[in-house]
Coordinates of C-alpha atoms in Angstrom, one line a residue:
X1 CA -23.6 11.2 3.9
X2 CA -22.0 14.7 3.5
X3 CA -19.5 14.9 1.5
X4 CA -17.6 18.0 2.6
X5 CA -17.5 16.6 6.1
X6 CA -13.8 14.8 5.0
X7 CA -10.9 15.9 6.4
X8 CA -7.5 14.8 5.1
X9 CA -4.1 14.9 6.8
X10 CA -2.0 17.3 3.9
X11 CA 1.9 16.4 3.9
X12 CA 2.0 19.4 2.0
X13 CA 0.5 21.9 4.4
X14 CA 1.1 19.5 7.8
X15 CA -2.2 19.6 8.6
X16 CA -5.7 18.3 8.1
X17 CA -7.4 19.8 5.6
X18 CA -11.6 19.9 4.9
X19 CA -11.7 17.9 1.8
X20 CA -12.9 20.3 -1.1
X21 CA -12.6 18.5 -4.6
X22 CA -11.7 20.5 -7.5
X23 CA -14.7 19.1 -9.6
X24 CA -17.6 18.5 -7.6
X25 CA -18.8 15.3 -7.0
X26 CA -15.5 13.8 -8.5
X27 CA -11.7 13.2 -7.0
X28 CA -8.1 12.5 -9.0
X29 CA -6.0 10.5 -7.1
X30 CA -2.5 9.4 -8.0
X31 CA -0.9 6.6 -6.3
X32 CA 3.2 6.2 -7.2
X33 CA 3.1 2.2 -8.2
X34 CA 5.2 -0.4 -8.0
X35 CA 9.3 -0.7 -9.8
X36 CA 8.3 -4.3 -11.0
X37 CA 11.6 -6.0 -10.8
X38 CA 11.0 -8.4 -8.1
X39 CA 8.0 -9.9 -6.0
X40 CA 6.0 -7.3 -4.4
X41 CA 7.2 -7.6 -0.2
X42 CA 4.4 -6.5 2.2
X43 CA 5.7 -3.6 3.4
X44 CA 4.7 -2.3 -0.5
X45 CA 1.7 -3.6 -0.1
X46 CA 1.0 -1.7 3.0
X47 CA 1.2 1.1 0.5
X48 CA -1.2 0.1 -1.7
X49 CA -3.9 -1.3 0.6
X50 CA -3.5 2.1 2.5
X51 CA -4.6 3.6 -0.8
X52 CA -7.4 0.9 -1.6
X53 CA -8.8 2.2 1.6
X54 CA -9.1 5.7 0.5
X55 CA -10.1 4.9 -3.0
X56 CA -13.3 2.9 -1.8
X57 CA -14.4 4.8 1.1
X58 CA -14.3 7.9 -1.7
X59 CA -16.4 5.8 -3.5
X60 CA -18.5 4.7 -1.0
X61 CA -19.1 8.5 -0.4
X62 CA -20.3 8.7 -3.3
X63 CA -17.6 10.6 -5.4
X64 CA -16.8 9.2 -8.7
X65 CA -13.1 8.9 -8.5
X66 CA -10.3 8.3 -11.3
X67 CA -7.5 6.5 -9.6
X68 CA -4.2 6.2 -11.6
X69 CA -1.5 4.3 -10.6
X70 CA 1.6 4.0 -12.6
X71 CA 3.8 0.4 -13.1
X72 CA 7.8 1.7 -13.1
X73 CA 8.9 -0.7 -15.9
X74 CA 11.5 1.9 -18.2
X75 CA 14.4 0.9 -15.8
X76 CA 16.0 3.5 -13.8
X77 CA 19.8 3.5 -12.1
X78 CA 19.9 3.1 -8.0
X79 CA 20.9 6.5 -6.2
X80 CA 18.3 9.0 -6.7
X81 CA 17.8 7.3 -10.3
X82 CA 21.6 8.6 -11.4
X83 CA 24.0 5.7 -11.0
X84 CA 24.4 2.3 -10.0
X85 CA 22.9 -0.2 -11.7
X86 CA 19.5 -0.7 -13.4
X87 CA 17.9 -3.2 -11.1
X88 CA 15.6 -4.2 -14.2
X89 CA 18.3 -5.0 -16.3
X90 CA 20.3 -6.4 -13.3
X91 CA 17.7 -9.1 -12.9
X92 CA 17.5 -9.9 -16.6
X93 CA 21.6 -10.4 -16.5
X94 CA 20.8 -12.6 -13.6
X95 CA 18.1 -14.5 -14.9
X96 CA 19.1 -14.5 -17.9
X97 CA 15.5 -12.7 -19.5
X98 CA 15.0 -10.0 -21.3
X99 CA 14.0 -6.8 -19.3
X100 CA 10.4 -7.2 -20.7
X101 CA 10.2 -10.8 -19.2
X102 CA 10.9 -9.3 -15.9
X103 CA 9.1 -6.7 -16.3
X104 CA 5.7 -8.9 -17.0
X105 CA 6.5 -11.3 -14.5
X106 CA 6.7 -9.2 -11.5
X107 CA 3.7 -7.4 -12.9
X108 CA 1.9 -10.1 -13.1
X109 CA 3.0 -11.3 -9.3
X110 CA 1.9 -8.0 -8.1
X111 CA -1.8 -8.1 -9.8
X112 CA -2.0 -11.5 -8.3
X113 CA -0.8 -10.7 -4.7
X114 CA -3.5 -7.4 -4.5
X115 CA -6.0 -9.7 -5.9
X116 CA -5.7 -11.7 -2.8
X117 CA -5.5 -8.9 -0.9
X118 CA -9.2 -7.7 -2.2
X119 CA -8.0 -4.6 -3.6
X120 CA -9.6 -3.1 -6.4
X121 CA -7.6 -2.3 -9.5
X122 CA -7.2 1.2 -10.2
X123 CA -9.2 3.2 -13.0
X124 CA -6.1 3.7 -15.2
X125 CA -2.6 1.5 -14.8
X126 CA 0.1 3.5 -17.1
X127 CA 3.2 2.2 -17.5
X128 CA 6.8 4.1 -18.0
X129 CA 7.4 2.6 -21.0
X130 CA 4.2 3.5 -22.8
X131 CA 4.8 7.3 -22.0
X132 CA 8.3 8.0 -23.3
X133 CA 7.0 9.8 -25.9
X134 CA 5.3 12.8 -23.2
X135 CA 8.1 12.3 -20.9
X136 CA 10.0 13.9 -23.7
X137 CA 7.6 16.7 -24.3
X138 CA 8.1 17.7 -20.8
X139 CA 11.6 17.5 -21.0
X140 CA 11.3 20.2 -23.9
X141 CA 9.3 22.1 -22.5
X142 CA 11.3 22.7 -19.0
X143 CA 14.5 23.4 -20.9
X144 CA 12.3 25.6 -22.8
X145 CA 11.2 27.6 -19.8
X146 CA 15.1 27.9 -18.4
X147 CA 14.9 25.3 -15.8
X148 CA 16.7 22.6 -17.1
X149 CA 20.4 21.6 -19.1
X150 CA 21.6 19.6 -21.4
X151 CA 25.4 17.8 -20.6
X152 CA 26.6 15.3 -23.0
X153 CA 23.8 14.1 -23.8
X154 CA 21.9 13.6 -20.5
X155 CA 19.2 16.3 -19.5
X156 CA 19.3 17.4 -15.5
X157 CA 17.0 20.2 -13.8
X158 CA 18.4 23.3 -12.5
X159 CA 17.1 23.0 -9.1
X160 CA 19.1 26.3 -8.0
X161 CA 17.6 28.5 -10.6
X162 CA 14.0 27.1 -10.0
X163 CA 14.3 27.9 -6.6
X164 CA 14.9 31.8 -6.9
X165 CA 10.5 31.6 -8.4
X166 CA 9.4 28.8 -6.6
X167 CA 10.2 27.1 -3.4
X168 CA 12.3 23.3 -4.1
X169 CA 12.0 21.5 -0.7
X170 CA 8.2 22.8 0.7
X171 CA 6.7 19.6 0.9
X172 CA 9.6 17.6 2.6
X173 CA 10.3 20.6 4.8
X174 CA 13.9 20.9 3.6
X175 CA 16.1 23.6 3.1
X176 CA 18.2 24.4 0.0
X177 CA 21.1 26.1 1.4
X178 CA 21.3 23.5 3.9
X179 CA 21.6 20.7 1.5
X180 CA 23.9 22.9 -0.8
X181 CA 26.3 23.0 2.6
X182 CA 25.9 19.3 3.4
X183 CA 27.0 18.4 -0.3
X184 CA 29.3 21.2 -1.1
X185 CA 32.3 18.2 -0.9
X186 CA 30.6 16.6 -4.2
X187 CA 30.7 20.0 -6.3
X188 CA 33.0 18.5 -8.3
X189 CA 31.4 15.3 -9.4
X190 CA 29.9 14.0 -12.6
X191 CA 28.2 16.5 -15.3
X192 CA 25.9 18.4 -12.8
X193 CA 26.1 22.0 -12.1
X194 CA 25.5 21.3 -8.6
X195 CA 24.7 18.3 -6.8
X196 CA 21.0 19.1 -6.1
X197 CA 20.0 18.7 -9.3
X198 CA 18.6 15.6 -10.7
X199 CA 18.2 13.7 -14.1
X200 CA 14.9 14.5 -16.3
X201 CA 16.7 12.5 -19.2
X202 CA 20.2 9.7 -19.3
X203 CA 22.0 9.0 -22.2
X204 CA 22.3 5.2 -22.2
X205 CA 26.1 3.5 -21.8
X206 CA 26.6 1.4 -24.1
X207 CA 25.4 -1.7 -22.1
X208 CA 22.2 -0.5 -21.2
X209 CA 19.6 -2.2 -23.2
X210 CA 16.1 -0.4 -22.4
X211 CA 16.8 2.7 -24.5
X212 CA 14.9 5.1 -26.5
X213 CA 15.7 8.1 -29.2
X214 CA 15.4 11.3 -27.9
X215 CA 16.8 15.2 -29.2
X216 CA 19.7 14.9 -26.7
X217 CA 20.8 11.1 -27.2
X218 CA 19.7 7.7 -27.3
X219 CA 18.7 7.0 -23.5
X220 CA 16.4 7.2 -21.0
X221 CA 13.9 9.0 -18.4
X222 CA 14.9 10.0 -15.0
X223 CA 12.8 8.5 -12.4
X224 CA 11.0 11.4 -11.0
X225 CA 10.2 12.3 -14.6
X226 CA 7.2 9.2 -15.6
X227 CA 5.1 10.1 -12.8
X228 CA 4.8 14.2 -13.5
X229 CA 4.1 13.1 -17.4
X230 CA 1.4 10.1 -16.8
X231 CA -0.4 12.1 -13.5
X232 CA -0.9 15.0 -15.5
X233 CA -1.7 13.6 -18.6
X234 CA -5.2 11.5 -17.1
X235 CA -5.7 14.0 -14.2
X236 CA -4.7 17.6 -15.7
X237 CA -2.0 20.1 -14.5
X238 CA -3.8 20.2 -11.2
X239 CA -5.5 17.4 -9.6
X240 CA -7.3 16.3 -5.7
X241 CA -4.7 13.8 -4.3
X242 CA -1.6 12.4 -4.8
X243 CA -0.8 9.5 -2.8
X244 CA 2.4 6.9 -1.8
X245 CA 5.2 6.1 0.6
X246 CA 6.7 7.9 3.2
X247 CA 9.6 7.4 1.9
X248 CA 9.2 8.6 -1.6
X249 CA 8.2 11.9 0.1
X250 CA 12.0 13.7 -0.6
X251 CA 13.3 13.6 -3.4
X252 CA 10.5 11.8 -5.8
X253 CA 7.7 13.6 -4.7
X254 CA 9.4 17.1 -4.1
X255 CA 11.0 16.6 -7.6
X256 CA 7.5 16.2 -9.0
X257 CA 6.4 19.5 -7.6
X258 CA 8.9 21.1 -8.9
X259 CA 9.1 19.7 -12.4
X260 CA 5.1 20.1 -13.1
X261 CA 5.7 23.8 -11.5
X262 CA 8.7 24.9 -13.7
X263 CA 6.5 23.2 -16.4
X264 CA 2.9 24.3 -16.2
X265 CA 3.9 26.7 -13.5
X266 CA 1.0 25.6 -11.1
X267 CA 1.6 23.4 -7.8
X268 CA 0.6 20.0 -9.5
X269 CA -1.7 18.7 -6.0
X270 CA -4.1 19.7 -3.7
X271 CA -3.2 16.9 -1.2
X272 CA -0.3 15.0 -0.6
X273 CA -0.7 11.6 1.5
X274 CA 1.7 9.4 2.7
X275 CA 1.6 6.7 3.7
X276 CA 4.0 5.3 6.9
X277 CA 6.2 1.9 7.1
X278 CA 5.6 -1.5 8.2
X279 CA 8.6 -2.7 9.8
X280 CA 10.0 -6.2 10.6
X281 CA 12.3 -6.6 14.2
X282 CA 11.9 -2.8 14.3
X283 CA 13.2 -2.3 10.8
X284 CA 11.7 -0.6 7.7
X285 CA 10.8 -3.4 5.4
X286 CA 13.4 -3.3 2.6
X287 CA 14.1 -5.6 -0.6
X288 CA 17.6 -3.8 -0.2
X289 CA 18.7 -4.9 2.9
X290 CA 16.8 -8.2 3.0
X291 CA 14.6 -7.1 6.0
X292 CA 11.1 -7.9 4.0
X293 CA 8.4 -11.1 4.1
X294 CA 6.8 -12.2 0.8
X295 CA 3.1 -12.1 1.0
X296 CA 2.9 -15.3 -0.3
X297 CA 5.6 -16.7 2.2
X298 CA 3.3 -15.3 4.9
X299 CA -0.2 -17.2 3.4
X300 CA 1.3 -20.1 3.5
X301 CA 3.5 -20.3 6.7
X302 CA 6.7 -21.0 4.4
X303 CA 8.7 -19.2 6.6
X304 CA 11.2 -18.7 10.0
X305 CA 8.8 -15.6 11.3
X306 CA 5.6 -16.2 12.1
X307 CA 3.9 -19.2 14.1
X308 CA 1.5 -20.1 11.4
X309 CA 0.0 -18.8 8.0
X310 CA -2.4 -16.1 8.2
X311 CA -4.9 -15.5 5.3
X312 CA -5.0 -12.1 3.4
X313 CA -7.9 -11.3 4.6
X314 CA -6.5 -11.4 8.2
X315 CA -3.1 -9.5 7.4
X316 CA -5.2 -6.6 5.6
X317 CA -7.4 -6.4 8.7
X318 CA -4.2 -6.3 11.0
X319 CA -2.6 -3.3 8.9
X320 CA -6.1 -1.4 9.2
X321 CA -5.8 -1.5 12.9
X322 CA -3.1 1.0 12.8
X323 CA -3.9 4.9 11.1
X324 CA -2.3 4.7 7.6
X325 CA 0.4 7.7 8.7
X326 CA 1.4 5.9 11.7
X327 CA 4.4 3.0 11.7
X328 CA 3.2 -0.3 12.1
X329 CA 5.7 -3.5 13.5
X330 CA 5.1 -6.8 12.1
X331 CA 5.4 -9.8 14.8
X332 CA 3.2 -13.2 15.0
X333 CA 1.7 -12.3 18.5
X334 CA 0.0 -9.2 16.7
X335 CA -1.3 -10.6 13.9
X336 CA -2.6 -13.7 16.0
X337 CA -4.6 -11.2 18.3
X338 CA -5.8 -10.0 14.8
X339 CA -7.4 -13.1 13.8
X340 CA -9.0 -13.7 17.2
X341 CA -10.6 -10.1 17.0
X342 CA -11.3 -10.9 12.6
X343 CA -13.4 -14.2 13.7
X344 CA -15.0 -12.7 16.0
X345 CA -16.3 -9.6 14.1
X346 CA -17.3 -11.8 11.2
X347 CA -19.1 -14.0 14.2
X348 CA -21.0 -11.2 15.1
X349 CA -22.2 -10.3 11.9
X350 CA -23.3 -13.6 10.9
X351 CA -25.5 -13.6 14.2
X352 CA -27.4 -10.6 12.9
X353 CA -28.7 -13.2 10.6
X354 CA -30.5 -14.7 13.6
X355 CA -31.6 -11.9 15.8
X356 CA -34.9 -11.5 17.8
X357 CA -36.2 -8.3 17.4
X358 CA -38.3 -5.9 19.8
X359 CA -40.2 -2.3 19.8
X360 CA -37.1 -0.7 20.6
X361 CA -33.4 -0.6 20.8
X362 CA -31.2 -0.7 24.0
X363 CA -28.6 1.4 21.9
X364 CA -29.0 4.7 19.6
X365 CA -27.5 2.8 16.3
X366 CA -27.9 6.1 14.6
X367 CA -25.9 7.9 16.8
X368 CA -23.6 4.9 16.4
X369 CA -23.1 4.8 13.1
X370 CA -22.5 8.4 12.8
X371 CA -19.4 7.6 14.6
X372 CA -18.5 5.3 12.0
X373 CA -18.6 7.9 9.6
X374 CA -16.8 10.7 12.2
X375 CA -13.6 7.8 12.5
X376 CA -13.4 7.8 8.4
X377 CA -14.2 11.6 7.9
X378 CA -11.1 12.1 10.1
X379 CA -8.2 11.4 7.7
X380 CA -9.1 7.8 7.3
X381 CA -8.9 7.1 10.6
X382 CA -9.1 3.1 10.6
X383 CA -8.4 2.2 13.7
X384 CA -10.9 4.1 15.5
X385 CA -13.6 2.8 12.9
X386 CA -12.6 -0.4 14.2
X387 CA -13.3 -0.1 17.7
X388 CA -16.6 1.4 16.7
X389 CA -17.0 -1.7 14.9
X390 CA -16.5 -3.9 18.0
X391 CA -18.3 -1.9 20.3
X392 CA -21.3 -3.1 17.9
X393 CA -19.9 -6.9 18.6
X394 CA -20.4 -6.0 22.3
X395 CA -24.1 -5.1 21.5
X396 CA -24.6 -7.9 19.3
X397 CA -23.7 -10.1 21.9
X398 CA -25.9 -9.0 24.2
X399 CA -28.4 -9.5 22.0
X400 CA -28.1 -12.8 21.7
X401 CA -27.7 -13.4 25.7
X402 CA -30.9 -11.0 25.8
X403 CA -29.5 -8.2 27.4
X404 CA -29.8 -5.9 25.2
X405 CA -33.3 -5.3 22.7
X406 CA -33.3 -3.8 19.1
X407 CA -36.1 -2.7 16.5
X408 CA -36.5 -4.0 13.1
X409 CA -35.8 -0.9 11.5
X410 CA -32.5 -0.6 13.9
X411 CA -31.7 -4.3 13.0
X412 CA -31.8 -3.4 9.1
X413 CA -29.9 -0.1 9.8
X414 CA -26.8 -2.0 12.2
X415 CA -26.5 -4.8 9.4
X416 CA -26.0 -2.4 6.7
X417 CA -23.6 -0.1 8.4
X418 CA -21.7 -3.1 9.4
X419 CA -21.9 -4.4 6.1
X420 CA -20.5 -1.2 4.5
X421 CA -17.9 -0.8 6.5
X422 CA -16.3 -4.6 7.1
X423 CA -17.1 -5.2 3.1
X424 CA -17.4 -2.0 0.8
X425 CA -14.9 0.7 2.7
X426 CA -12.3 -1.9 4.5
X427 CA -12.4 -4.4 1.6
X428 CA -12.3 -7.1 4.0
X429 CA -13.7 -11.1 2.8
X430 CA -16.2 -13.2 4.7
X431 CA -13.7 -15.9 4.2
X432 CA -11.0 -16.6 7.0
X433 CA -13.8 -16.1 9.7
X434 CA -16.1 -18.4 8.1
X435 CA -16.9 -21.5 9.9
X436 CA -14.9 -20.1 12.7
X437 CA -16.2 -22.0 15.6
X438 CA -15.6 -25.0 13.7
X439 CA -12.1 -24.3 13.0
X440 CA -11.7 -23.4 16.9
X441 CA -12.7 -27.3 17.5
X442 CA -10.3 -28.6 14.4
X443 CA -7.5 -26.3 16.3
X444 CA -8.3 -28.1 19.2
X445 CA -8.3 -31.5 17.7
X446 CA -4.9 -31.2 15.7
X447 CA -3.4 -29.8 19.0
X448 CA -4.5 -32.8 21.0
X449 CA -3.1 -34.9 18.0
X450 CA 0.3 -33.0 18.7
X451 CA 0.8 -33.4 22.3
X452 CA 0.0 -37.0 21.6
X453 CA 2.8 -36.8 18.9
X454 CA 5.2 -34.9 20.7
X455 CA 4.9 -37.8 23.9
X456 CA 5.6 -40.2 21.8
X457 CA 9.0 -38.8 20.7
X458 CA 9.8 -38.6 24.1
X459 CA 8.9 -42.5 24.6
X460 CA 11.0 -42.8 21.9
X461 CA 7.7 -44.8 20.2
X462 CA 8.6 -42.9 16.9
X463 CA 6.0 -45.2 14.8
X464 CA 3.3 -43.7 16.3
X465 CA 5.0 -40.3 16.0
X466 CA 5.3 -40.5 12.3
X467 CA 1.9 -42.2 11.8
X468 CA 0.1 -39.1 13.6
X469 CA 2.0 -36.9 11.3
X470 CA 1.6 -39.2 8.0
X471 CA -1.7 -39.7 8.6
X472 CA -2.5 -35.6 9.6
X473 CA -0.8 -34.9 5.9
X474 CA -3.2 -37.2 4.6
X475 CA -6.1 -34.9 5.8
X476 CA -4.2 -32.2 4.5
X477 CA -3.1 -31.1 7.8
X478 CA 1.3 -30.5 7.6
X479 CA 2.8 -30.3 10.9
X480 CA 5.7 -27.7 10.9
X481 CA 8.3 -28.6 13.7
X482 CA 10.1 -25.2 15.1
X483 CA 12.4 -23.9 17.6
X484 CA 8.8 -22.7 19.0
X485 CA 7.4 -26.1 19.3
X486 CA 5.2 -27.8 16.5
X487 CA 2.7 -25.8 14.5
X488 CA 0.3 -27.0 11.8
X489 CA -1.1 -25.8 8.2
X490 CA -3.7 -26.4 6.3
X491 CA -2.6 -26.8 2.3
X492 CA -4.2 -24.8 -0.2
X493 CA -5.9 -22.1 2.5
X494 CA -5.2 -19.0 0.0

C-alpha cells in the first residue's frame, strides 16, 4: 500500500492534510493520557480507542511508529491546573491512601479496562512524576528566554509577551485581545500579571503532600507543563502527530504550543488530532458532573442504562461506526443494532471458511478492497470502512445462496482484507460473535422461559415464578427485573 496516499484532518491548519512523516518510513505520535485518580469512564476511553485505531492502521501501513502516552499522576489543582483542590490528593483524604496508592490503583484499572478493550499498549508510557526533574529544565530555560516569571515562589508564563513573536491561541482559533476583554474583571486576582497566563511551576501550601524541590520553592508542575517535557523528550522538539480530546484542545494543547515554542522556538507538531465526545442523554460524558458509565458497569449490565450487558468487543465496534472527530450519543437501542450488525460480520467471515469456489468472481474484490483502503486513507474514516466491510457480507451471502461466484485467488484475497481490517486495523475480537447462531436460540429459549415467568406472577403462582428464575441462576443465567420489563445476563461474559 502507498504510504503517502494518507490524509489527516489537521486541528491546527482545519484541514486535511497529505500525510508526509518527518522521518520516512517512521511516525511520533503523542497521545495526552489518562489523570489516574478515578476509574477510567468510557467517554475516556473513546479517546483512547480513537487513538489505538490510528496507531495500528499506521502500523499496518507499514510505518514503524513510537507512540507515547503519558499517565498524569504528579497531582495538579482543578481550574486550568491553578486552584481548587488536587483531585489526587482529594481521593487519598477520602480514602484514606496515600496519593501513590491512588495513583497505582486507577492505573492499574485503566491498563485492565484497554486490555479488554483490545488496545495495544503504547511504545513508551511516562509518567509525571518520573519527569520532574526535565519539567524543571524547561522551566529554566523559558524564564531564561523572557517568557516566563517567577511570583512567590510559583513560576507562570507570560502569555502577553509570547504573543508579540509568536501567535498564543492558533490552534484553538482564539483571540488574545478578546480573552484579555472577557477577563479584564479578574486583573486583579492572585499573583498573575494578567489572567491569561498560566502556571509552569506552584509552590506547594502547606497541605499539599505530592511536592518536589525546585529553584523557586518546594512545589509542583503545572499541568500543561509534563506533556511539553515527556513529548519532546522521546519524540524531539518536532514530532508527526500529537493526539487527544476535544476538549483538551484550549488551553492544554495551545499551552503546549506555546511553551515548546518560547522554549525550542519551533511549533512542537506537525498534526494535531482530536478526537470528539461520547455523550450520555445528550450530555458530554463527565466524572465532574456524574454524567459518565463505567466500562465495567456496562460489561456486566450492573446498571439503570442499558437493557443488557454488551461485551467490549461490541462497544469498540459501536464507537468505530462513528468518524473519530464526530460526536457520538450513547443509548441501548444503538449499541443493540451494533451487536446485530458485529454477529453478523463475524458470521460472514466465518463462512469464508466454507466457500465453494469458481473460475471467476461475480465482484472486482480488488477494486473493493481498494476502497477499504480509500475509507482509512481519508482521515481514519471508520465508518465508511465499515460499510465497505458489509457490503462484502452482502457478497458473502450470496455466495453461500449461489448467487454470486468467486475465484480462489479472489477467495484468498477477500479473507485477508477482511481479516486485516476486522482484526489488525479495528482491533476488534472473534469473541462476542462467536457461536452466534447458537446464542440467537439460547436468547430465544431464556425469553420463552421469561414469558413463562412473567404469567405466572400474574397467576399469582409465584413458586413457579421463583423456580424458573432459581433454577436460570443455576445455569448461570441472572434475570434482571426493570422498569423495561425482565432482561437476562449471563455471569462471567467479560
Amino acid at each position: 500500500m502507498k504510504q503517502h496516499d494518507l490524509h489527516i484532518y489537521n486541528s491546527l491548519t482545519k484541514t486535511k492534510e497529505k500525510f508526509t512523516p518527518i522521518h520516512e518510513g517512521a511516525v511520533g505520535m503523542y497521545v495526552c493520557g489518562p489523570t489516574v485518580y478515578s476509574n477510567v469512564h468510557l467517554g475516556n476511553c473513546r479517546t483512547f480507542l480513537s487513538f489505538d485505531l490510528v496507531f495500528r492502521y499506521l502500523k499496518h501501513l507499514g510505518y514503524k511508529v513510537r507512540y507515547v502516552r503519558n499517565i498524569t499522576d504528579a497531582g495538579h489543582l482543578e481550574n486550568d491546573g491553578e486552584s481548587g483542590e488536587d483531585p489526587i490528593l482529594r481521593k487519598a483524604r477520602i480514602e484514606q491512601l496515600e496519593p501513590m496508592e491512588v495513583v497505582q490503583r486507577y492505573t492499574v484499572d485503566f491498563h485492565t479496562t484497554m486490555a479488554k478493550f483490545n488496545a495495544h499498549p503504547p511504545s513508551i508510557e511516562p509518567t509525571a512524576t518520573g519527569h520532574i526533574i526535565e519539567q524543571i529544565q524547561i522551566v529554566e530555560k523559558i524564564i531564561e528566554e523572557g517568557f516566563a516569571y517567577e511570583t512567590n515562589g510559583s513560576v507562570y508564563f507570560d502569555v502577553l509577551k509570547f504573543n508579540k513573536t509568536y501567535e498564543y491561541g492558533k490552534l484553538s482559533g482564539r483571540n488574545l485581545e478578546d480573552m484579555i476583554a472577557n477577563t479584564r474583571e479578574l486583573s486583579a486576582q492572585t499573583d498573575k500579571k494578567n489572567p491569561q497566563d498560566f502556571a509552569l511551576w506552584k509552590k506547594a501550601e502547606p497541605q499539599h503532600i505530592m511536592r518536589w524541590p525546585s529553584p523557586w520553592s518546594d512545589g509542583f508542575p503545572g499541568w500543561h507543563l509534563e506533556c511539553t517535557a515527556m513529548s519532546t523528550k522521546y519524540l524531539g522538539d518536532n514530532f508527526d502527530i500529537h493526539g487527544g480530546g476535544m476538549d483538551l484542545k484550549f488551553p492544554h494543547h495551545e499551552c503546549e504550543i506555546a511553551q515548546a515554542e518560547a522554549c525550542n522556538h519551533i511549533s512542537p507538531v506537525n498534526y494535531w488530532m482530536h478526537a470528539n465526545m461520547l455523550t450520555l442523554n445528550g450530555k458530554k460524558m463527565s466524572k465532574s458532573t456524574g454524567n459518565f458509565i463505567l466500562p465495567d458497569d456496562m460489561f456486566t449490565g450492573e446498571n439503570d442504562i442499558l437493557s443488557k450487558p454488551f461485551s467490549p468487543t461490541v462497544t469498540k465496534f459501536f464507537m468505530y461506526q462513528a468518524h473519530y472527530r464526530s460526536i457520538l450519543d450513547f443509548s441501548s437501542e444503538a449499541l443493540e443494532a451494533s451487536e446485530k450488525g458485529f454477529n453478523r460480520l463475524m458470521d460472514a467471515y466465518r463462512m469464508l471458511d466454507n466457500t465453494e469456489t469458481s473460475e471467476k468472481t461475480s465482484l472486482d474484490i480488488t477494486s473493493w478492497r481498494k476502497s477499504c483502503y480509500d475509507a482509512m486513507n481519508d482521515d481514519f474514516n471508520s465508518p465508511i470502512l465499515i460499510a465497505h466491510l458489509f457490503e462484502a457480507v452482502k457478497f458473502i451471502n450470496a455466495l453461500k445462496e449461489g448467487k454470486e461466484t468467486i475465484s480462489t485467488e479472489d477467495l484468498k484475497l477477500l479473507k485477508q482484507t477482511m481479516h486485516d481490517f476486522l482484526f489488525d486495523v479495528l482491533g476488534l475480537q472473534n469473541v462476542a460473535g462467536e457461536n452466534s447462531q447458537d446464542g440467537e436460540k439460547l436468547t430465544g429459549a431464556v425469553e420463552l422461559l421469561i414469558e413463562l415467568r412473567n404469567q405466572a406472577r400474574a397467576n399469582k403462582d409465584f413458586a413457579t415464578s421463583d423456580k424458573i428464575r432459581d433454577q436460570l441462576a443455576e445455569k448461570g443465567i441472572q434475570l434482571k427485573d426493570g422498569k423495561e420489563g425482565t432482561t437476562f445476563q449471563l455471569f462471567n461474559n467479560v
